[in-house]
Amino acid sequence: MKKLSKMLMALTFVGALLAGCGSNNAAPAPQQPAQQPAQQPATPAPEQSNSGSTTTTSGEPITAVGSTALQPLVEQTAKDFMAKNQGVQIQVQGGGSGTGLSQVASGAATIGNSDIFAEEKKGIPANELVDHRVAVVGMAAAVSPKVKVDNLTKQQLIDIFTGKITNWKDVGGDDMKITLVNRPKSSGTRATFSKFALDGKEEAEGITEDSSGTVRKIIAETPGAIGYLALSYFNDSVKALKLDGVEANAENIASNKYPVWAYEHMYTKGEPTGNAKAFLEFILSEEVQKKTITDLGFLPITDMKVERDAEGKVKQK
């Protein structure tokens, strides 16, 4: 009996020992699948290649700053370009041509939008900038449709903006005070209008506003107001006056019969690269030149029958 009891005790001890060894062997098993997620890279990028859009290099956002006359075109083309190129960011701001030129020259902006040549702006190192002419824009004197005048001679226009004529009755309209709406001196629209419509004469004091959209609103809502706008900003709330009987339209601008127009420049500091280069090439593409540009009231560069330099000299193409 004693031997039997000792045998049973021995068997019990061996069984406990085996059970302990078995539990130690089973423990690592569930740890293996837990290690697998750490081995898988979290990069879903390859899936984007099947999106159907053109992928460009991601990086710093493109900033395009300056002319409010050019702003509607840059905003629309930026929107279209970003839709085609996932990951590219383009920020568009106004501020006037002078601001655009100074910011691109200092490196604060990728692109400086301007209605004037860089050579025309004092303090701008034009030799450091590369000019990309993307369109042509006409500019015209703008009044409310309630003003019963449709045409002004150049001398009448000069006399109005220099303060010599202050009532519409003096140019064939109603007895109504003329209110001038001017642009700041940094404005490329002002520079172009002054140079080609006012023969460089200094404008009299009036309401001064930089944004083309705000200028249009003031003219539309102020009885007797007159200002000037790029043709891309005209709508039913304001009307464009003829100059010496010549209408500001694409045909007359292309031949220089209507002389108040400007190139729309997009300057870069040095030759553009990467996304900025691709964006400028997109604006000069047939898709934009033949559709977007004309839809927004601009003229394609290729439609011009004349060329004009920074000094204002015109020659036939």
Tab-separated table of C-alpha atoms in Angstrom:
chain	number	residue	atom	x	y	z
A	1	MET	CA	0.000	0.000	0.000
A	2	LYS	CA	2.814	2.359	0.848
A	3	LYS	CA	4.465	1.588	-2.526
A	4	LEU	CA	1.156	2.229	-4.316
A	5	SER	CA	0.699	5.548	-2.562
A	6	LYS	CA	4.242	6.615	-3.464
A	7	MET	CA	3.606	5.707	-7.110
A	8	LEU	CA	0.401	7.737	-7.208
A	9	MET	CA	2.161	10.742	-5.706
A	10	ALA	CA	4.947	10.462	-8.272
A	11	LEU	CA	2.467	10.311	-11.161
A	12	THR	CA	0.611	13.324	-9.798
A	13	PHE	CA	3.877	15.326	-9.606
A	14	VAL	CA	4.869	14.423	-13.210
A	15	GLY	CA	1.410	15.372	-14.483
A	16	ALA	CA	1.596	18.772	-12.809
A	17	LEU	CA	5.043	19.330	-14.253
A	18	LEU	CA	3.877	18.512	-17.812
A	19	ALA	CA	0.849	20.783	-17.461
A	20	GLY	CA	3.142	23.652	-16.413
A	21	CYS	CA	5.450	23.077	-19.389
A	22	GLY	CA	2.471	22.983	-21.769
A	23	SER	CA	1.163	26.373	-20.579
A	24	ASN	CA	4.587	27.966	-21.123
A	25	ASN	CA	4.752	26.703	-24.730
A	26	ALA	CA	1.281	28.020	-25.648
A	27	ALA	CA	1.800	31.591	-24.436
A	28	PRO	CA	3.802	33.021	-27.417
A	29	ALA	CA	1.305	31.813	-30.051
A	30	PRO	CA	-1.147	34.744	-29.964
A	31	GLN	CA	1.690	37.281	-30.100
A	32	GLN	CA	2.597	36.570	-33.746
A	33	PRO	CA	-0.459	38.135	-35.488
A	34	ALA	CA	-0.153	41.194	-33.205
A	35	GLN	CA	3.281	41.924	-34.720
A	36	GLN	CA	2.075	41.971	-38.360
A	37	PRO	CA	0.483	45.472	-38.506
A	38	ALA	CA	3.816	47.048	-37.551
A	39	GLN	CA	5.368	45.443	-40.684
A	40	GLN	CA	2.782	47.000	-43.084
A	41	PRO	CA	3.616	50.564	-44.346
A	42	ALA	CA	0.683	52.992	-44.104
A	43	THR	CA	1.047	54.395	-47.664
A	44	PRO	CA	-2.226	54.442	-49.618
A	45	ALA	CA	-0.647	56.782	-52.222
A	46	PRO	CA	-0.451	54.206	-55.058
A	47	GLU	CA	-4.258	54.033	-55.103
A	48	GLN	CA	-4.403	57.668	-56.252
A	49	SER	CA	-2.708	56.829	-59.551
A	50	ASN	CA	-5.986	55.422	-60.860
A	51	SER	CA	-7.941	58.646	-60.211
A	52	GLY	CA	-7.714	59.836	-63.823
A	53	SER	CA	-6.134	63.190	-62.893
A	54	THR	CA	-2.645	64.425	-63.670
A	55	THR	CA	-0.457	64.167	-60.603
A	56	THR	CA	2.206	66.837	-60.020
A	57	THR	CA	4.852	67.240	-57.373
A	58	SER	CA	3.477	68.261	-54.002
A	59	GLY	CA	5.248	71.043	-52.151
A	60	GLU	CA	4.849	74.630	-51.081
A	61	PRO	CA	1.628	76.328	-52.278
A	62	ILE	CA	1.832	78.585	-55.313
A	63	THR	CA	0.971	82.168	-54.399
A	64	ALA	CA	-0.219	84.458	-57.205
A	65	VAL	CA	-0.623	88.058	-56.046
A	66	GLY	CA	-1.405	91.394	-57.680
A	67	SER	CA	-3.699	92.749	-60.380
A	68	THR	CA	-7.405	92.644	-59.534
A	69	ALA	CA	-8.164	93.018	-63.251
A	70	LEU	CA	-6.404	89.707	-63.881
A	71	GLN	CA	-7.671	88.073	-60.691
A	72	PRO	CA	-10.863	86.470	-62.122
A	73	LEU	CA	-8.821	84.659	-64.779
A	74	VAL	CA	-6.138	83.470	-62.366
A	75	GLU	CA	-8.743	82.290	-59.855
A	76	GLN	CA	-10.664	80.274	-62.465
A	77	THR	CA	-7.583	78.710	-64.036
A	78	ALA	CA	-6.182	77.907	-60.589
A	79	LYS	CA	-9.428	76.131	-59.721
A	80	ASP	CA	-9.328	74.141	-62.973
A	81	PHE	CA	-5.637	73.308	-62.570
A	82	MET	CA	-6.047	72.069	-59.000
A	83	ALA	CA	-8.973	69.879	-60.096
A	84	LYS	CA	-6.669	68.225	-62.635
A	85	ASN	CA	-3.683	67.981	-60.274
A	86	GLN	CA	-4.423	66.532	-56.872
A	87	GLY	CA	-2.268	67.844	-54.065
A	88	VAL	CA	-1.352	71.151	-55.728
A	89	GLN	CA	-2.388	74.290	-53.844
A	90	ILE	CA	-2.668	77.722	-55.498
A	91	GLN	CA	-3.514	80.796	-53.439
A	92	VAL	CA	-4.713	83.848	-55.418
A	93	GLN	CA	-4.789	87.351	-53.945
A	94	GLY	CA	-5.383	90.872	-55.259
A	95	GLY	CA	-3.675	94.001	-54.017
A	96	GLY	CA	-2.865	95.688	-57.323
A	97	SER	CA	-0.126	95.332	-59.913
A	98	GLY	CA	2.427	97.229	-57.844
A	99	THR	CA	1.915	94.852	-54.953
A	100	GLY	CA	2.243	91.839	-57.231
A	101	LEU	CA	5.487	93.084	-58.744
A	102	SER	CA	7.060	93.999	-55.412
A	103	GLN	CA	6.076	90.704	-53.793
A	104	VAL	CA	7.394	88.495	-56.572
A	105	ALA	CA	10.589	90.555	-56.715
A	106	SER	CA	11.149	90.099	-52.975
A	107	GLY	CA	10.353	86.387	-53.114
A	108	ALA	CA	7.205	86.753	-51.000
A	109	ALA	CA	5.026	85.484	-53.880
A	110	THR	CA	5.579	82.800	-56.524
A	111	ILE	CA	3.840	84.816	-59.241
A	112	GLY	CA	3.253	88.562	-59.520
A	113	ASN	CA	0.152	89.438	-61.559
A	114	SER	CA	0.376	92.776	-63.320
A	115	ASP	CA	-1.392	94.908	-65.946
A	116	ILE	CA	1.846	96.803	-66.595
A	117	PHE	CA	5.385	95.911	-67.585
A	118	ALA	CA	7.773	95.545	-64.668
A	119	GLU	CA	9.930	98.211	-66.354
A	120	GLU	CA	7.149	100.745	-65.829
A	121	LYS	CA	7.210	100.422	-62.043
A	122	LYS	CA	9.890	102.319	-60.155
A	123	GLY	CA	11.944	100.283	-57.704
A	124	ILE	CA	11.251	96.940	-59.386
A	125	PRO	CA	14.332	94.968	-60.568
A	126	ALA	CA	12.786	94.056	-63.920
A	127	ASN	CA	15.968	92.292	-65.051
A	128	GLU	CA	15.438	89.680	-62.304
A	129	LEU	CA	11.877	88.882	-63.387
A	130	VAL	CA	10.593	86.718	-66.221
A	131	ASP	CA	7.522	88.010	-68.057
A	132	HIS	CA	4.750	85.574	-68.979
A	133	ARG	CA	2.075	87.355	-71.022
A	134	VAL	CA	-1.059	85.280	-70.673
A	135	ALA	CA	-3.828	87.489	-72.086
A	136	VAL	CA	-4.905	90.974	-73.132
A	137	VAL	CA	-7.538	93.025	-71.334
A	138	GLY	CA	-9.398	96.116	-72.490
A	139	MET	CA	-10.328	98.882	-70.052
A	140	ALA	CA	-13.075	101.447	-70.349
A	141	ALA	CA	-14.698	104.326	-68.516
A	142	ALA	CA	-17.593	102.889	-66.517
A	143	VAL	CA	-20.828	104.607	-65.474
A	144	SER	CA	-24.224	103.617	-64.154
A	145	PRO	CA	-26.763	102.780	-66.876
A	146	LYS	CA	-28.774	105.748	-65.504
A	147	VAL	CA	-26.150	108.155	-66.880
A	148	LYS	CA	-27.535	109.238	-70.257
A	149	VAL	CA	-24.160	109.473	-71.973
A	150	ASP	CA	-22.748	106.697	-74.158
A	151	ASN	CA	-19.691	108.320	-75.693
A	152	LEU	CA	-16.968	110.739	-74.663
A	153	THR	CA	-14.155	112.269	-76.640
A	154	LYS	CA	-10.691	111.807	-75.180
A	155	GLN	CA	-10.586	115.498	-74.254
A	156	GLN	CA	-13.939	115.261	-72.461
A	157	LEU	CA	-12.687	112.223	-70.569
A	158	ILE	CA	-9.497	114.040	-69.587
A	159	ASP	CA	-11.481	117.086	-68.468
A	160	ILE	CA	-13.768	114.913	-66.323
A	161	PHE	CA	-10.967	113.007	-64.606
A	162	THR	CA	-8.845	116.119	-64.045
A	163	GLY	CA	-11.794	117.929	-62.475
A	164	LYS	CA	-12.461	120.527	-65.188
A	165	ILE	CA	-15.883	119.091	-66.008
A	166	THR	CA	-17.970	118.319	-62.922
A	167	ASN	CA	-21.513	117.951	-64.292
A	168	TRP	CA	-22.911	115.538	-66.837
A	169	LYS	CA	-24.914	118.294	-68.534
A	170	ASP	CA	-21.620	119.669	-69.887
A	171	VAL	CA	-21.122	116.527	-72.009
A	172	GLY	CA	-24.710	116.042	-73.149
A	173	GLY	CA	-26.188	114.331	-70.102
A	174	ASP	CA	-28.599	115.321	-67.359
A	175	ASP	CA	-27.933	118.019	-64.802
A	176	MET	CA	-26.142	115.703	-62.394
A	177	LYS	CA	-22.922	116.030	-60.419
A	178	ILE	CA	-20.051	113.833	-61.559
A	179	THR	CA	-18.459	111.696	-58.831
A	180	LEU	CA	-15.011	110.325	-59.623
A	181	VAL	CA	-14.043	106.821	-58.561
A	182	ASN	CA	-10.279	106.428	-58.797
A	183	ARG	CA	-7.740	103.695	-58.156
A	184	PRO	CA	-4.646	103.910	-55.941
A	185	LYS	CA	-1.315	104.671	-57.585
A	186	SER	CA	-0.253	101.036	-57.162
A	187	SER	CA	-3.031	99.957	-59.539
A	188	GLY	CA	-2.062	98.687	-62.974
A	189	THR	CA	-5.565	99.474	-64.206
A	190	ARG	CA	-5.013	103.108	-63.211
A	191	ALA	CA	-1.618	103.191	-64.919
A	192	THR	CA	-3.039	101.795	-68.156
A	193	PHE	CA	-6.121	104.025	-68.162
A	194	SER	CA	-4.083	107.115	-67.311
A	195	LYS	CA	-1.502	106.404	-70.010
A	196	PHE	CA	-3.775	105.521	-72.921
A	197	ALA	CA	-7.083	107.249	-72.108
A	198	LEU	CA	-5.944	110.350	-70.205
A	199	ASP	CA	-2.598	110.949	-71.939
A	200	GLY	CA	-0.858	110.675	-68.578
A	201	LYS	CA	-2.768	113.542	-66.949
A	202	GLU	CA	-3.017	113.519	-63.140
A	203	GLU	CA	-6.444	112.510	-61.855
A	204	ALA	CA	-8.412	114.798	-59.545
A	205	GLU	CA	-9.373	113.686	-56.042
A	206	GLY	CA	-12.298	111.326	-55.738
A	207	ILE	CA	-13.342	108.082	-54.127
A	208	THR	CA	-10.284	105.820	-54.149
A	209	GLU	CA	-10.717	102.059	-54.126
A	210	ASP	CA	-8.381	99.266	-55.184
A	211	SER	CA	-10.685	96.280	-55.690
A	212	SER	CA	-12.295	96.168	-59.128
A	213	GLY	CA	-15.381	94.485	-57.707
A	214	THR	CA	-15.814	97.258	-55.135
A	215	VAL	CA	-15.253	99.950	-57.779
A	216	ARG	CA	-18.028	98.419	-59.880
A	217	LYS	CA	-20.380	98.362	-56.879
A	218	ILE	CA	-19.683	102.024	-56.030
A	219	ILE	CA	-20.236	103.146	-59.632
A	220	ALA	CA	-23.482	101.179	-59.902
A	221	GLU	CA	-24.871	102.561	-56.633
A	222	THR	CA	-23.652	106.184	-56.784
A	223	PRO	CA	-25.694	108.587	-58.968
A	224	GLY	CA	-23.447	110.301	-61.497
A	225	ALA	CA	-20.366	108.228	-60.672
A	226	ILE	CA	-17.677	107.439	-63.229
A	227	GLY	CA	-14.644	105.209	-62.908
A	228	TYR	CA	-12.836	102.662	-65.061
A	229	LEU	CA	-12.782	98.897	-65.155
A	230	ALA	CA	-11.280	96.020	-67.058
A	231	LEU	CA	-13.830	94.665	-69.528
A	232	SER	CA	-13.871	91.406	-67.567
A	233	TYR	CA	-15.719	93.238	-64.763
A	234	PHE	CA	-18.551	94.779	-66.772
A	235	ASN	CA	-22.060	93.447	-66.227
A	236	ASP	CA	-25.626	94.799	-66.303
A	237	SER	CA	-24.968	97.074	-63.320
A	238	VAL	CA	-22.499	99.318	-65.191
A	239	LYS	CA	-21.948	100.307	-68.806
A	240	ALA	CA	-18.805	101.038	-70.790
A	241	LEU	CA	-18.506	104.373	-72.573
A	242	LYS	CA	-17.213	104.602	-76.106
A	243	LEU	CA	-14.062	106.624	-76.607
A	244	ASP	CA	-14.127	108.969	-79.610
A	245	GLY	CA	-17.000	106.878	-80.941
A	246	VAL	CA	-15.048	103.614	-80.768
A	247	GLU	CA	-16.459	100.744	-78.721
A	248	ALA	CA	-14.234	98.750	-76.401
A	249	ASN	CA	-14.625	95.316	-77.935
A	250	ALA	CA	-12.336	92.463	-78.948
A	251	GLU	CA	-12.106	93.417	-82.615
A	252	ASN	CA	-11.211	97.062	-81.954
A	253	ILE	CA	-8.706	96.143	-79.252
A	254	ALA	CA	-6.981	93.504	-81.405
A	255	SER	CA	-6.296	96.117	-84.099
A	256	ASN	CA	-5.507	98.912	-81.593
A	257	LYS	CA	-8.396	100.964	-82.972
A	258	TYR	CA	-9.463	101.097	-79.330
A	259	PRO	CA	-6.187	101.939	-77.556
A	260	VAL	CA	-6.994	101.416	-73.867
A	261	TRP	CA	-5.776	97.880	-73.307
A	262	ALA	CA	-2.972	96.074	-71.551
A	263	TYR	CA	-1.148	92.792	-71.543
A	264	GLU	CA	-1.863	90.629	-68.537
A	265	HIS	CA	1.526	89.651	-67.160
A	266	MET	CA	2.339	86.880	-64.713
A	267	TYR	CA	5.891	87.495	-63.542
A	268	THR	CA	8.200	84.993	-61.857
A	269	LYS	CA	11.561	85.629	-60.239
A	270	GLY	CA	13.747	83.726	-62.657
A	271	GLU	CA	12.481	80.893	-64.805
A	272	PRO	CA	9.617	79.009	-63.157
A	273	THR	CA	10.020	75.372	-62.168
A	274	GLY	CA	7.837	72.541	-60.912
A	275	ASN	CA	4.174	73.276	-60.293
A	276	ALA	CA	4.521	76.993	-61.064
A	277	LYS	CA	5.890	76.177	-64.521
A	278	ALA	CA	3.117	73.630	-65.114
A	279	PHE	CA	0.461	76.148	-64.023
A	280	LEU	CA	1.733	78.848	-66.390
A	281	GLU	CA	1.905	76.356	-69.250
A	282	PHE	CA	-1.699	75.398	-68.481
A	283	ILE	CA	-2.835	79.043	-68.757
A	284	LEU	CA	-1.127	79.315	-72.139
A	285	SER	CA	-2.673	76.063	-73.358
A	286	GLU	CA	-5.295	76.096	-76.103
A	287	GLU	CA	-7.880	74.835	-73.604
A	288	VAL	CA	-7.592	78.023	-71.548
A	289	GLN	CA	-6.729	80.491	-74.321
A	290	LYS	CA	-9.656	79.583	-76.562
A	291	LYS	CA	-12.309	78.990	-73.900
A	292	THR	CA	-11.714	80.290	-70.383
A	293	ILE	CA	-10.033	83.525	-71.443
A	294	THR	CA	-12.737	84.554	-73.894
A	295	ASP	CA	-15.540	83.445	-71.562
A	296	LEU	CA	-14.194	85.793	-68.887
A	297	GLY	CA	-13.912	88.819	-71.176
A	298	PHE	CA	-10.191	88.693	-71.966
A	299	LEU	CA	-8.480	88.342	-75.344
A	300	PRO	CA	-6.061	85.543	-76.200
A	301	ILE	CA	-2.546	86.773	-76.951
A	302	THR	CA	-2.735	85.086	-80.354
A	303	ASP	CA	-5.729	87.227	-81.406
A	304	MET	CA	-3.748	90.483	-81.268
A	305	LYS	CA	-2.830	91.994	-84.631
A	306	VAL	CA	-0.377	94.408	-83.019
A	307	GLU	CA	2.370	94.339	-80.414
A	308	ARG	CA	3.119	97.033	-77.822
A	309	ASP	CA	6.263	97.505	-75.753
A	310	ALA	CA	6.788	98.930	-72.274
A	311	GLU	CA	7.095	102.451	-73.713
A	312	GLY	CA	3.724	102.169	-75.425
A	313	LYS	CA	5.080	101.914	-78.952
A	314	VAL	CA	2.812	99.856	-81.194
A	315	LYS	CA	3.771	97.880	-84.295
A	316	GLN	CA	1.908	95.494	-86.555
A	317	LYS	CA	2.600	91.798	-86.065
